[in-house]
Coordinates of C-alpha atoms (C1' of nucleotides) in Angstrom, one line a residue:
Chain O
M1289 CA -39.9 -8.6 4.8
T1290 CA -36.7 -7.4 6.2
I1291 CA -34.6 -5.7 3.6
R1292 CA -31.2 -7.1 3.5
K1293 CA -28.5 -4.7 2.6
R1294 CA -26.1 -7.5 2.1
P1295 CA -26.7 -11.2 1.8
Y1296 CA -25.2 -13.5 4.4
H1297 CA -22.8 -14.8 1.7
H1298 CA -20.7 -12.4 -0.1
G1299 CA -20.4 -14.1 -3.4
D1300 CA -16.8 -13.9 -4.1
L1301 CA -15.1 -12.9 -0.9
R1302 CA -11.8 -14.4 -1.8
A1303 CA -11.4 -12.1 -4.8
A1304 CA -12.7 -9.1 -2.8
L1305 CA -10.2 -9.7 -0.1
L1306 CA -7.4 -9.8 -2.6
D1307 CA -8.6 -6.6 -4.2
E1308 CA -9.1 -4.8 -1.0
A1309 CA -5.8 -5.8 0.4
T1310 CA -4.1 -4.7 -2.8
R1311 CA -5.9 -1.4 -2.5
M1312 CA -4.9 -0.9 1.1
I1313 CA -1.3 -1.7 0.4
A1314 CA -1.3 0.9 -2.4
E1315 CA -3.1 3.6 -0.4
E1316 CA -1.7 3.2 3.1
G1317 CA 1.2 0.7 2.9
T1318 CA 1.5 -2.9 3.8
E1319 CA 1.5 -2.1 7.5
S1320 CA -2.0 -0.8 7.3
V1321 CA -3.3 -4.2 6.2
T1322 CA -5.1 -5.8 9.1
M1323 CA -7.5 -8.7 9.1
R1324 CA -9.9 -6.6 11.1
A1325 CA -9.6 -3.5 8.9
I1326 CA -10.0 -5.4 5.8
G1327 CA -13.2 -7.0 7.2
R1328 CA -14.5 -3.6 8.2
R1329 CA -13.9 -2.2 4.7
L1330 CA -15.7 -5.1 3.1
D1331 CA -18.4 -5.0 5.7
V1332 CA -17.7 -8.5 6.7
S1333 CA -16.7 -9.9 10.1
R1334 CA -13.1 -9.9 11.2
S1335 CA -12.5 -13.6 10.8
A1336 CA -14.4 -14.1 7.5
A1337 CA -11.1 -14.0 5.7
Y1338 CA -10.0 -17.2 7.4
R1339 CA -12.4 -19.2 5.3
H1340 CA -10.3 -18.3 2.3
F1341 CA -6.8 -17.8 3.6
P1342 CA -5.2 -19.8 6.5
N1343 CA -3.7 -16.6 7.9
K1344 CA -2.7 -13.1 7.2
E1345 CA 0.7 -14.0 5.8
A1346 CA -1.0 -16.2 3.2
L1347 CA -3.2 -13.4 2.1
L1348 CA -0.2 -11.1 1.6
V1349 CA 1.6 -13.8 -0.2
A1350 CA -1.4 -14.1 -2.6
V1351 CA -1.2 -10.3 -3.3
A1352 CA 2.5 -10.7 -4.0
T1353 CA 2.0 -13.6 -6.2
Q1354 CA -0.6 -11.7 -8.2
G1355 CA 1.9 -8.9 -8.5
F1356 CA 4.4 -11.3 -10.1
T1357 CA 1.8 -12.6 -12.5
R1358 CA 0.7 -9.1 -13.6
L1359 CA 4.3 -7.9 -14.0
H1360 CA 5.0 -11.0 -16.1
A1361 CA 2.0 -10.3 -18.3
L1362 CA 3.2 -6.8 -18.8
L1363 CA 6.6 -8.0 -19.9
Q1364 CA 5.1 -10.7 -22.2
A1365 CA 3.0 -8.1 -24.0
I1366 CA 6.2 -6.3 -25.0
D1367 CA 7.7 -9.5 -26.1
V1368 CA 5.0 -10.0 -28.7
A1369 CA 4.5 -6.4 -29.8
G1370 CA 7.8 -4.7 -29.9
A1371 CA 10.2 -7.1 -31.7
D1372 CA 11.3 -4.0 -33.4
S1373 CA 15.0 -3.3 -33.1
D1374 CA 17.7 -5.4 -31.6
V1375 CA 18.1 -3.8 -28.2
A1376 CA 14.8 -1.9 -28.1
Q1377 CA 13.1 -4.9 -26.6
L1378 CA 15.4 -5.2 -23.6
R1379 CA 15.3 -1.5 -23.1
Q1380 CA 11.5 -1.5 -23.2
M1381 CA 11.4 -4.4 -20.7
G1382 CA 13.5 -2.4 -18.3
E1383 CA 11.3 0.6 -18.6
T1384 CA 8.2 -1.4 -18.1
Y1385 CA 9.6 -3.2 -15.1
L1386 CA 10.7 0.1 -13.5
R1387 CA 7.4 1.7 -14.2
F1388 CA 5.6 -1.2 -12.5
A1389 CA 7.8 -0.8 -9.4
V1390 CA 7.4 3.0 -9.2
E1391 CA 3.6 2.8 -9.7
N1392 CA 3.2 0.0 -7.1
P1393 CA 6.0 0.6 -4.6
A1394 CA 4.5 -1.1 -1.6
R1395 CA 3.3 -4.1 -3.5
Y1396 CA 6.7 -4.3 -5.2
R1397 CA 8.4 -4.3 -1.8
L1398 CA 6.0 -7.0 -0.7
M1399 CA 7.0 -9.1 -3.7
Y1400 CA 10.6 -9.1 -2.7
G1401 CA 11.9 -8.0 0.6
N1402 CA 10.2 -10.5 2.7
E1403 CA 11.6 -13.3 4.8
A1404 CA 13.7 -15.6 2.6
L1405 CA 12.0 -18.7 4.0
K1406 CA 8.6 -17.5 2.7
R1407 CA 9.5 -18.6 -0.8
E1408 CA 10.0 -22.1 0.3
R1409 CA 6.8 -22.2 2.2
Y1410 CA 4.8 -20.8 -0.7
P1411 CA 5.5 -22.6 -3.9
Q1412 CA 3.0 -20.5 -5.9
L1413 CA 4.9 -17.4 -5.0
Q1414 CA 8.2 -19.1 -6.0
S1415 CA 6.9 -20.2 -9.3
A1416 CA 5.3 -16.9 -10.2
A1417 CA 8.6 -15.2 -9.6
N1418 CA 10.4 -17.9 -11.6
G1419 CA 8.1 -17.3 -14.5
L1420 CA 9.6 -13.8 -14.7
L1421 CA 13.1 -15.2 -14.8
E1422 CA 12.4 -17.7 -17.4
E1423 CA 11.0 -15.0 -19.6
L1424 CA 14.2 -13.1 -19.3
V1425 CA 16.3 -16.2 -19.9
Q1426 CA 14.5 -16.8 -23.2
I1427 CA 15.1 -13.3 -24.4
I1428 CA 18.8 -13.5 -23.5
M1429 CA 19.1 -16.7 -25.4
S1430 CA 17.4 -15.2 -28.5
Y1431 CA 19.9 -12.4 -28.4
Q1432 CA 22.7 -14.8 -28.1
R1433 CA 21.5 -16.6 -31.2
A1434 CA 21.4 -13.2 -33.0
G1435 CA 25.0 -12.7 -31.9
A1436 CA 24.2 -9.5 -29.9
I1437 CA 25.2 -11.0 -26.6
K1438 CA 28.2 -13.1 -25.7
N1439 CA 28.0 -16.8 -25.4
H1440 CA 27.9 -17.1 -21.6
D1441 CA 25.5 -19.2 -19.5
A1442 CA 22.2 -17.5 -20.3
R1443 CA 20.7 -18.0 -16.8
S1444 CA 23.6 -16.3 -15.2
L1445 CA 23.3 -13.4 -17.6
A1446 CA 19.6 -13.2 -16.9
Y1447 CA 20.4 -12.9 -13.2
V1448 CA 22.8 -10.1 -13.9
A1449 CA 20.2 -8.2 -15.9
W1450 CA 17.4 -8.9 -13.5
S1451 CA 19.6 -7.8 -10.6
A1452 CA 20.4 -4.5 -12.2
V1453 CA 16.8 -3.6 -12.9
H1454 CA 15.5 -4.9 -9.6
G1455 CA 18.3 -3.0 -7.8
L1456 CA 17.4 0.2 -9.5
A1457 CA 13.8 -0.2 -8.7
S1458 CA 14.6 -0.8 -5.1
L1459 CA 16.7 2.2 -4.7
V1460 CA 14.2 4.4 -6.5
I1461 CA 11.2 3.3 -4.4
D1462 CA 13.2 3.4 -1.3
G1463 CA 13.8 7.1 -1.8
Q1464 CA 17.5 6.5 -2.1
M1465 CA 17.9 8.7 -5.1
Q1466 CA 18.8 12.2 -4.0
A1467 CA 17.1 14.8 -6.1
P1468 CA 14.2 13.6 -8.3
H1469 CA 16.8 12.3 -10.6
D1470 CA 15.6 11.7 -14.1
L1471 CA 14.4 8.1 -13.8
D1472 CA 14.0 7.6 -17.5
A1473 CA 17.5 8.6 -18.2
L1474 CA 18.8 6.4 -15.4
T1475 CA 16.8 3.5 -16.8
R1476 CA 18.3 4.0 -20.2
L1477 CA 21.8 4.3 -18.8
T1478 CA 21.3 1.0 -16.9
T1479 CA 19.9 -1.0 -19.8
Q1480 CA 22.6 0.4 -22.1
T1481 CA 25.4 -0.4 -19.7
L1482 CA 24.0 -3.9 -19.4
I1483 CA 23.8 -4.4 -23.1
E1484 CA 27.2 -3.1 -23.7
G1485 CA 28.7 -5.1 -20.9
M1486 CA 27.1 -8.3 -22.1
K1487 CA 28.4 -7.9 -25.7
S1488 CA 32.0 -8.8 -25.3
Chain H
M984 CA 22.1 -7.0 53.0
T985 CA 20.2 -8.0 50.0
I986 CA 22.4 -9.1 47.2
R987 CA 21.6 -7.3 43.9
K988 CA 22.1 -9.4 40.9
R989 CA 21.7 -6.4 38.8
P990 CA 21.8 -2.7 39.7
Y991 CA 18.7 -0.7 39.1
H992 CA 20.5 1.2 36.4
H993 CA 22.0 -0.7 33.6
G994 CA 24.9 1.4 32.7
D995 CA 24.6 1.5 28.9
L996 CA 21.2 0.2 28.1
R997 CA 21.1 2.0 24.8
A998 CA 24.1 0.1 23.4
A999 CA 22.8 -3.1 24.9
L1000 CA 19.5 -2.6 23.2
L1001 CA 21.1 -2.1 19.9
D1002 CA 23.3 -5.1 20.3
E1003 CA 20.5 -7.4 21.4
A1004 CA 18.2 -6.3 18.7
T1005 CA 20.9 -6.9 16.1
R1006 CA 21.5 -10.3 17.6
M1007 CA 17.8 -11.2 17.6
I1008 CA 17.5 -10.0 14.0
A1009 CA 20.4 -12.2 13.0
E1010 CA 19.2 -15.2 14.9
E1011 CA 15.5 -15.2 14.5
G1012 CA 14.7 -12.5 11.9
T1013 CA 13.3 -9.1 12.3
E1014 CA 9.8 -10.3 13.1
S1015 CA 11.1 -11.8 16.3
V1016 CA 12.1 -8.4 17.6
T1017 CA 9.7 -7.4 20.3
M1018 CA 10.1 -4.6 22.8
R1019 CA 9.0 -7.1 25.4
A1020 CA 11.3 -9.9 24.2
I1021 CA 14.2 -7.7 24.1
G1022 CA 13.5 -6.5 27.6
R1023 CA 13.3 -10.1 28.8
R1024 CA 16.6 -11.0 27.2
L1025 CA 18.3 -8.0 28.8
D1026 CA 16.6 -8.7 32.1
V1027 CA 15.0 -5.3 32.0
S1028 CA 11.4 -4.2 32.0
R1029 CA 9.4 -4.1 28.9
S1030 CA 9.3 -0.4 28.5
A1031 CA 12.8 0.4 29.6
A1032 CA 13.7 0.8 26.0
Y1033 CA 11.4 3.8 25.7
R1034 CA 13.9 5.9 27.7
H1035 CA 16.4 5.5 24.8
F1036 CA 14.2 5.2 21.7
P1037 CA 10.9 6.9 21.1
N1038 CA 9.4 3.7 19.7
K1039 CA 10.2 0.3 18.2
E1040 CA 10.6 1.7 14.7
A1041 CA 13.3 4.1 15.9
L1042 CA 15.2 1.2 17.4
L1043 CA 15.0 -0.8 14.2
V1044 CA 16.1 2.2 12.2
A1045 CA 19.1 2.6 14.5
V1046 CA 20.1 -1.0 13.8
A1047 CA 19.7 -0.3 10.1
T1048 CA 21.8 2.9 10.4
Q1049 CA 24.5 1.0 12.2
G1050 CA 24.4 -1.5 9.4
F1051 CA 25.1 1.1 6.8
T1052 CA 27.9 2.5 8.8
R1053 CA 29.6 -0.9 9.2
L1054 CA 29.2 -1.7 5.5
H1055 CA 30.7 1.7 4.6
A1056 CA 33.6 1.0 6.9
L1057 CA 34.2 -2.4 5.2
L1058 CA 34.2 -0.8 1.8
Q1059 CA 36.5 2.0 2.9
A1060 CA 39.0 -0.5 4.2
I1061 CA 39.3 -1.9 0.7
D1062 CA 39.8 1.6 -0.7
V1063 CA 42.9 2.1 1.3
A1064 CA 44.4 -1.4 1.1
G1065 CA 43.8 -2.7 -2.3
A1066 CA 44.7 0.1 -4.7
D1067 CA 46.3 -2.8 -6.6
S1068 CA 45.0 -3.1 -10.1
D1069 CA 42.7 -1.0 -12.2
V1070 CA 39.5 -3.0 -11.8
A1071 CA 40.5 -5.1 -8.9
Q1072 CA 39.2 -2.5 -6.5
L1073 CA 35.7 -2.3 -7.9
R1074 CA 35.5 -6.1 -8.1
Q1075 CA 36.6 -6.4 -4.5
M1076 CA 34.0 -3.8 -3.4
G1077 CA 31.3 -5.9 -5.1
E1078 CA 32.5 -9.0 -3.4
T1079 CA 32.6 -7.3 0.0
Y1080 CA 29.2 -5.8 -0.4
L1081 CA 27.7 -9.2 -1.4
R1082 CA 29.4 -11.0 1.5
F1083 CA 28.0 -8.5 3.9
A1084 CA 24.5 -9.0 2.6
V1085 CA 24.8 -12.8 2.6
E1086 CA 26.2 -12.9 6.1
N1087 CA 23.6 -10.5 7.5
P1088 CA 20.5 -11.1 5.4
A1089 CA 17.8 -10.0 7.8
R1090 CA 19.7 -6.8 8.8
Y1091 CA 20.4 -6.1 5.1
R1092 CA 16.7 -6.4 4.3
L1093 CA 16.0 -4.1 7.2
M1094 CA 18.4 -1.5 5.7
Y1095 CA 16.5 -1.4 2.5
G1096 CA 13.1 -2.8 1.9
N1097 CA 11.3 -0.6 4.5
E1098 CA 8.7 2.0 3.9
A1099 CA 10.0 4.7 1.6
L1100 CA 8.9 7.4 3.9
K1101 CA 11.1 6.2 6.7
R1102 CA 14.1 7.7 5.0
E1103 CA 12.6 11.1 5.2
R1104 CA 11.6 10.7 8.8
Y1105 CA 15.1 9.5 9.9
P1106 CA 17.8 11.8 8.5
Q1107 CA 20.5 9.7 10.2
L1108 CA 19.5 6.7 8.2
Q1109 CA 19.4 8.7 5.1
S1110 CA 22.8 10.1 5.5
A1111 CA 24.4 6.8 6.5
A1112 CA 23.1 5.4 3.3
N1113 CA 24.3 8.4 1.4
G1114 CA 27.8 7.9 2.8
L1115 CA 27.9 4.6 0.9
L1116 CA 26.9 6.3 -2.3
E1117 CA 29.4 9.1 -2.0
E1118 CA 32.2 6.5 -1.5
L1119 CA 31.2 4.9 -4.8
V1120 CA 30.9 8.2 -6.6
Q1121 CA 34.5 9.0 -5.6
I1122 CA 35.8 5.8 -6.9
I1123 CA 33.9 6.1 -10.2
M1124 CA 35.4 9.5 -10.6
S1125 CA 38.9 8.3 -10.0
Y1126 CA 38.4 5.6 -12.6
Q1127 CA 37.2 8.3 -15.0
R1128 CA 40.3 10.3 -14.4
A1129 CA 42.3 7.2 -15.2
G1130 CA 40.4 6.8 -18.4
A1131 CA 39.0 3.4 -17.5
I1132 CA 35.4 4.6 -17.5
K1133 CA 33.5 6.7 -19.9
N1134 CA 32.9 10.4 -19.1
H1135 CA 29.3 10.3 -18.1
D1136 CA 27.8 11.8 -15.0
A1137 CA 29.6 10.0 -12.2
R1138 CA 26.6 10.0 -9.9
S1139 CA 24.4 8.3 -12.4
L1140 CA 27.1 5.7 -13.1
A1141 CA 27.4 5.2 -9.3
Y1142 CA 23.6 4.5 -9.1
V1143 CA 23.9 2.0 -11.9
A1144 CA 26.7 0.2 -10.2
W1145 CA 25.0 0.3 -6.8
S1146 CA 21.8 -1.0 -8.4
A1147 CA 23.4 -4.0 -9.9
V1148 CA 25.2 -5.1 -6.7
H1149 CA 22.3 -4.3 -4.5
G1150 CA 19.9 -6.1 -6.8
L1151 CA 22.1 -9.2 -6.8
A1152 CA 22.3 -9.1 -3.1
S1153 CA 18.5 -8.9 -2.8
L1154 CA 17.8 -11.8 -5.2
V1155 CA 20.4 -13.9 -3.4
I1156 CA 19.1 -13.4 0.1
D1157 CA 15.5 -13.6 -1.0
G1158 CA 16.3 -17.1 -2.2
Q1159 CA 15.4 -16.2 -5.7
M1160 CA 18.4 -18.1 -7.1
Q1161 CA 17.4 -21.6 -8.1
A1162 CA 20.1 -24.1 -7.3
P1163 CA 22.9 -22.9 -5.0
H1164 CA 24.3 -21.0 -7.9
D1165 CA 27.9 -20.2 -7.5
L1166 CA 27.7 -16.8 -5.9
D1167 CA 31.3 -15.8 -6.4
A1168 CA 31.1 -16.5 -10.1
L1169 CA 27.9 -14.5 -10.3
T1170 CA 29.5 -11.6 -8.5
R1171 CA 32.4 -11.7 -10.9
L1172 CA 30.1 -11.7 -13.9
T1173 CA 28.2 -8.8 -12.5
T1174 CA 31.1 -6.6 -11.8
Q1175 CA 32.8 -7.5 -15.0
T1176 CA 29.6 -6.8 -17.0
L1177 CA 29.4 -3.4 -15.2
I1178 CA 32.9 -2.5 -15.9
E1179 CA 32.7 -3.5 -19.5
G1180 CA 29.5 -1.6 -20.0
M1181 CA 30.8 1.5 -18.4
K1182 CA 33.9 1.6 -20.5
S1183 CA 32.5 2.8 -23.8
Chain Z
dT88 C1' -37.0 -32.7 1.0
dG89 C1' -33.3 -33.1 3.8
dC90 C1' -28.7 -32.7 5.0
dA91 C1' -23.7 -32.2 4.7
dA92 C1' -20.5 -28.9 3.5
dA93 C1' -19.3 -24.1 2.6
dA94 C1' -19.3 -19.5 4.2
dG95 C1' -19.9 -16.0 7.7
dT96 C1' -20.3 -14.4 12.8
dT97 C1' -19.4 -13.9 17.6
dG98 C1' -16.8 -14.5 21.9
dA99 C1' -12.6 -15.2 23.8
dC100 C1' -7.5 -15.5 24.6
dG101 C1' -2.8 -14.3 24.6
dT102 C1' 0.5 -11.0 22.6
dT103 C1' 1.9 -6.7 21.3
dG104 C1' 3.2 -1.4 21.4
dT105 C1' 2.8 2.3 24.1
dC106 C1' 1.4 5.7 27.7
dA107 C1' 0.9 7.5 32.5
dA108 C1' 2.2 7.2 37.1
dC109 C1' 5.5 5.8 40.1
dA110 C1' 10.3 4.3 42.1
dT111 C1' 15.2 4.6 42.3
dA112 C1' 19.8 6.2 41.3
dG113 C1' 23.3 9.5 40.2
dC114 C1' 24.9 14.0 40.1
dA115 C1' 25.5 19.1 40.8
dC116 C1' 25.6 22.4 43.9
dA117 C1' 24.6 24.5 48.7
Chain S
dT692 C1' 27.3 16.5 53.9
dG693 C1' 22.9 16.8 52.5
dT694 C1' 19.3 18.1 49.1
dG695 C1' 16.9 18.1 45.3
dC696 C1' 16.8 17.7 40.0
dT697 C1' 17.1 14.7 36.2
dA698 C1' 18.0 10.5 34.0
dT699 C1' 16.7 5.9 34.1
dG700 C1' 13.9 1.9 35.1
dT701 C1' 9.3 -0.4 36.7
dT702 C1' 4.4 -1.4 36.9
dG703 C1' -0.4 -1.1 35.6
dA704 C1' -3.4 -0.3 32.1
dC705 C1' -5.5 -0.1 27.4
dA706 C1' -6.6 -0.7 22.8
dA707 C1' -5.5 -3.2 18.6
dC708 C1' -4.2 -7.3 16.7
dG709 C1' -4.1 -12.4 14.9
dT710 C1' -6.3 -16.4 15.5
dC711 C1' -9.2 -20.3 17.4
dA712 C1' -13.5 -22.6 18.8
dA713 C1' -18.3 -22.7 18.7
dC714 C1' -22.1 -21.1 16.6
dT715 C1' -25.4 -19.7 12.5
dT716 C1' -26.9 -19.2 7.9
dT717 C1' -26.8 -20.6 3.0
dT718 C1' -26.1 -23.4 -0.8
dG719 C1' -26.0 -27.4 -3.5
dC720 C1' -26.7 -32.0 -4.2
dA721 C1' -28.5 -37.0 -3.2

DNA sequence: TGCAAAAGTTGACGTTGTCAACATAGCACA
DNA sequence: TGTGCTATGTTGACAACGTCAACTTTTGCA
């Protein structure tokens, strides 16, 4: 007749771990994520997580991978909805991308910024990130067909565009901007500069 | 009559710590840097470093700061030497920047990519990074005077340019490029796109 | 019904960052 | 020349961490 607050088995610990890790990263930064702390917060033992992830790095990589997937979904939503004007879509993608980074700085930093080798060791992460790139390549190509962008290798142009937006995101969340510079204006300037530069 | 391999006092441990940390970062990545390991390599006790840096973070920040200073110096050297053609200088800056990042990936990642707050807590790091930006702002302004770049707020344009180059550097050292894409070509494409986009 | 596999717990180990207490060296000043 | 202050380096200790091995509890299926 003992009342169990919590059953021995959690139900879906794997998902809970991902959620909690994501929350901790958002609230206290990636450094605060500890296998033991995460266990405490989920009222689970310190090594329970090892039944679902081989080690801490794998858990963090999973959070990063999920981040790429979410960001990709956000960008795809635009693709469908806002086929409005010629350049509006690219501009909107830039804004969405930036907003994601600013709203999830620590997670964004986790998505990039980690040891280069990691990509090779975690194919899921690699492919989630690549999904983003392919999306962009497709859009560049459609602009090229429409004659809005010069006929250069689409993948290279995609890298250039991605670089610009990613770089801006990094500088912003790194606090590299002096005053609280108007982010929206800067985003517009960046996308506009890109579009202009890719025309000729 | 005991022969002392090493005097009790090191002489310039602070500089040696910086050097050794930089070396370890280059050779084995930032994660390999350990107060204890660094002590071992310098044949010094594990907590000797605490006489020169309040903690490990401060030591790493010092390495990052030195990185900004070095990169800044590299860019300034161009400023003086290659006042050759109109756009050649900007192009060359981009190439130099990229080369630095590719040759010092772990250190470059350390320079950016860390907790946003850090900048606020380490004014030296902040100002070293700002030095880089100011350099770029000056160059943009000189191009504006020469009529090669549109008359928009120079600081904003500098952010855009910096973003693009920094973003490219990040993607490259993160292994985000698929095949061993021709980095030089991509660098040229990036700088050219920027210059074109900033004209009108 | 029984039993193997999945999921969770506990104990233990080595490593880490860091502090306090101590040891030594160098330097300024009598 | 000696004397003591301060900078510098060492050692012992501690708590937190990641992770493994051995154990326990459930669950699901033959």
